[in-house]
């Protein structure tokens, strides 16, 4: 509703001109007069109540509506639209007598659109994306435990949306030129009016025909159909650092899906999968190895041979008074600590092997040995 048009004045009219215009029209359309028009009189009165109030007029001139005290569709923010007569009490709750009517929400979309529209009406423009970044991708890379120990470099191939080679990812032939978008008239934006919690608002949106550029290419790429990307295969070399964990993600920027119409590509996330080992079991930064040893070797204090992931085999002695139910711990024999110096431990789980059958001579020796304990 244009209040200036209703009173027949321009937006630079003085207070006296506003008052004179109102009096003239009010006298003409007063409902008590012959030939009066009650509806027209209400419109005139509403226009005058806003334009004669300095604060309300300032709001109306700036936002195209009044956010306090007004009447009708352009009065307070809750007086028009789907919430006719709606207000708030002094404590911030709904005014007495107000009831929720679900039908008022029939024209709403999502809450984000509602608040976008509200802030647009307040003069706050939201940042708009005119093209779409490529999607991020996640793939798995399976490696051996030894590769996780020493580090490795792997080349991985994977399917993805890649930049269209024919149009270099633009989606069109730039040499063919452009023409003005017929949808937005070359503005790159279109206005949409909608209802919200705060009344009727006009929302400015990016034109989906030209994606905000205001121009339409005369020759769209047939290979990618104007999107700038097609299905294809990519390959990447991944550097795996020593000590990498099972399930750890490695981010490679810009190696995800290509963006639309020359937009930024997404990122690639490589998830490390470490294959089970036939000797070692990884527990954090430690390595567990199970070793079967003979009871006789222990009694004779023989060195036992332990496999390691880095140095082949290691010969160690069982410490005196060692509890064979416990595990041996060899410091620094485990995995490198990712991103730090040092290594975890090698944990040896001992399994004692006893003789199946002892000869009379062997029994006699053990009996003599028992006497020395």
Short mmCIF file of N, CA, C and O in Angstrom, two decimals, residues 289-307 314-319 322-328 330 348-356:
data_model
loop_
_atom_site.label_atom_id
_atom_site.label_comp_id
_atom_site.label_asym_id
_atom_site.label_seq_id
_atom_site.Cartn_x
_atom_site.Cartn_y
_atom_site.Cartn_z
N UNK A 289 52.95 -59.25 20.53
CA UNK A 289 53.36 -60.47 19.86
C UNK A 289 53.25 -61.62 20.86
O UNK A 289 53.57 -61.46 22.04
N UNK A 290 52.77 -62.75 20.40
CA UNK A 290 52.62 -63.92 21.27
C UNK A 290 53.75 -64.91 20.97
O UNK A 290 53.99 -65.24 19.82
N UNK A 291 54.42 -65.36 22.04
CA UNK A 291 55.59 -66.22 21.88
C UNK A 291 55.45 -67.46 22.75
O UNK A 291 55.22 -67.39 23.95
N UNK A 292 55.58 -68.61 22.09
CA UNK A 292 55.54 -69.89 22.81
C UNK A 292 56.97 -70.28 23.16
O UNK A 292 57.84 -70.33 22.29
N UNK A 293 57.23 -70.55 24.44
CA UNK A 293 58.59 -70.93 24.87
C UNK A 293 58.52 -72.19 25.73
O UNK A 293 57.50 -72.47 26.37
N UNK A 294 59.62 -72.90 25.73
CA UNK A 294 59.71 -74.15 26.48
C UNK A 294 60.04 -73.87 27.93
O UNK A 294 60.85 -73.00 28.25
N UNK A 295 59.43 -74.62 28.81
CA UNK A 295 59.72 -74.50 30.24
C UNK A 295 61.18 -74.85 30.52
O UNK A 295 61.83 -74.23 31.38
N UNK A 296 61.70 -75.78 29.76
CA UNK A 296 63.10 -76.18 29.94
C UNK A 296 64.03 -75.01 29.60
O UNK A 296 65.00 -74.74 30.31
N UNK A 297 63.70 -74.27 28.51
CA UNK A 297 64.53 -73.13 28.12
C UNK A 297 64.53 -72.06 29.21
O UNK A 297 65.54 -71.40 29.46
N UNK A 298 63.38 -71.92 29.82
CA UNK A 298 63.30 -70.92 30.90
C UNK A 298 64.16 -71.36 32.08
O UNK A 298 64.92 -70.57 32.66
N UNK A 299 64.04 -72.65 32.43
CA UNK A 299 64.81 -73.15 33.57
C UNK A 299 66.31 -73.10 33.30
O UNK A 299 67.12 -72.86 34.21
N UNK A 300 66.67 -73.30 32.05
CA UNK A 300 68.09 -73.27 31.69
C UNK A 300 68.58 -71.86 31.36
O UNK A 300 69.72 -71.67 30.96
N UNK A 301 67.66 -70.87 31.54
CA UNK A 301 68.00 -69.46 31.33
C UNK A 301 68.50 -69.18 29.92
O UNK A 301 69.40 -68.37 29.70
N UNK A 302 67.92 -69.86 28.97
CA UNK A 302 68.28 -69.63 27.59
C UNK A 302 67.64 -68.33 27.07
O UNK A 302 66.56 -67.94 27.52
N UNK A 303 68.29 -67.68 26.13
CA UNK A 303 67.71 -66.50 25.50
C UNK A 303 66.60 -66.94 24.54
O UNK A 303 66.72 -67.96 23.88
N UNK A 304 65.56 -66.14 24.51
CA UNK A 304 64.45 -66.46 23.61
C UNK A 304 64.45 -65.45 22.45
O UNK A 304 64.83 -64.29 22.60
N UNK A 305 64.01 -65.93 21.30
CA UNK A 305 64.04 -65.12 20.10
C UNK A 305 62.66 -64.50 19.86
O UNK A 305 61.66 -65.22 19.74
N UNK A 306 62.61 -63.15 19.78
CA UNK A 306 61.35 -62.42 19.63
C UNK A 306 61.34 -61.70 18.29
O UNK A 306 62.28 -60.97 17.97
N UNK A 307 60.28 -61.86 17.48
CA UNK A 307 60.22 -61.11 16.21
C UNK A 307 59.91 -59.63 16.48
O UNK A 307 59.16 -59.30 17.41
N UNK A 314 64.88 -60.36 17.78
CA UNK A 314 65.60 -59.84 18.94
C UNK A 314 65.71 -60.96 19.97
O UNK A 314 64.72 -61.65 20.26
N UNK A 315 66.93 -61.16 20.52
CA UNK A 315 67.13 -62.19 21.54
C UNK A 315 67.15 -61.54 22.91
O UNK A 315 67.90 -60.60 23.16
N UNK A 316 66.30 -62.08 23.80
CA UNK A 316 66.21 -61.52 25.16
C UNK A 316 66.25 -62.64 26.19
O UNK A 316 66.01 -63.82 25.87
N UNK A 317 66.58 -62.28 27.42
CA UNK A 317 66.57 -63.23 28.54
C UNK A 317 65.37 -62.93 29.44
O UNK A 317 64.97 -61.78 29.59
N UNK A 318 64.81 -63.97 30.02
CA UNK A 318 63.73 -63.79 30.97
C UNK A 318 64.35 -63.29 32.28
O UNK A 318 65.25 -63.93 32.82
N UNK A 319 63.93 -62.15 32.80
CA UNK A 319 64.51 -61.62 34.04
C UNK A 319 64.29 -62.57 35.22
O UNK A 319 63.34 -63.36 35.25
N UNK A 322 60.87 -63.35 37.43
CA UNK A 322 59.82 -62.79 36.59
C UNK A 322 58.56 -63.65 36.67
O UNK A 322 58.64 -64.89 36.60
N UNK A 323 57.40 -63.01 36.81
CA UNK A 323 56.12 -63.71 36.87
C UNK A 323 55.71 -64.04 35.43
O UNK A 323 55.39 -63.15 34.64
N UNK A 324 55.70 -65.32 35.10
CA UNK A 324 55.43 -65.73 33.72
C UNK A 324 53.98 -65.48 33.30
O UNK A 324 53.65 -65.61 32.12
N UNK A 325 53.13 -65.14 34.25
CA UNK A 325 51.75 -64.80 33.91
C UNK A 325 51.64 -63.37 33.38
O UNK A 325 50.61 -62.98 32.83
N UNK A 326 52.67 -62.60 33.57
CA UNK A 326 52.68 -61.23 33.08
C UNK A 326 53.36 -61.15 31.71
O UNK A 326 54.03 -62.09 31.29
N UNK A 327 53.16 -60.02 31.02
CA UNK A 327 53.77 -59.81 29.71
C UNK A 327 55.10 -59.09 29.84
O UNK A 327 55.27 -58.21 30.69
N UNK A 328 56.02 -59.47 28.99
CA UNK A 328 57.27 -58.73 28.89
C UNK A 328 57.04 -57.44 28.11
O UNK A 328 56.27 -57.41 27.14
N UNK A 330 59.04 -54.44 26.03
CA UNK A 330 60.31 -53.97 25.46
C UNK A 330 60.10 -52.54 24.98
O UNK A 330 59.37 -52.28 24.01
N UNK A 348 55.32 -58.64 24.81
CA UNK A 348 55.48 -60.07 24.53
C UNK A 348 54.60 -60.85 25.49
O UNK A 348 54.78 -60.81 26.70
N UNK A 349 53.64 -61.56 24.92
CA UNK A 349 52.77 -62.42 25.71
C UNK A 349 53.32 -63.84 25.65
O UNK A 349 53.35 -64.46 24.58
N UNK A 350 53.78 -64.34 26.79
CA UNK A 350 54.45 -65.65 26.85
C UNK A 350 53.44 -66.77 27.02
O UNK A 350 52.51 -66.68 27.82
N UNK A 351 53.67 -67.83 26.24
CA UNK A 351 52.86 -69.04 26.39
C UNK A 351 53.82 -70.18 26.69
O UNK A 351 54.68 -70.53 25.87
N UNK A 352 53.70 -70.75 27.87
CA UNK A 352 54.65 -71.76 28.34
C UNK A 352 54.28 -73.13 27.77
O UNK A 352 53.15 -73.60 27.87
N UNK A 353 55.27 -73.74 27.16
CA UNK A 353 55.10 -75.08 26.59
C UNK A 353 55.73 -76.11 27.52
O UNK A 353 56.93 -76.06 27.82
N UNK A 354 54.91 -77.04 28.02
CA UNK A 354 55.42 -78.07 28.95
C UNK A 354 55.68 -79.38 28.19
O UNK A 354 55.03 -79.64 27.17
N UNK A 355 56.60 -80.21 28.69
CA UNK A 355 56.88 -81.50 28.02
C UNK A 355 55.67 -82.41 28.07
O UNK A 355 54.91 -82.42 29.05
N UNK A 356 55.46 -83.20 27.00
CA UNK A 356 54.33 -84.11 26.96
C UNK A 356 54.52 -85.27 27.95
O UNK A 356 53.60 -85.68 28.63
#
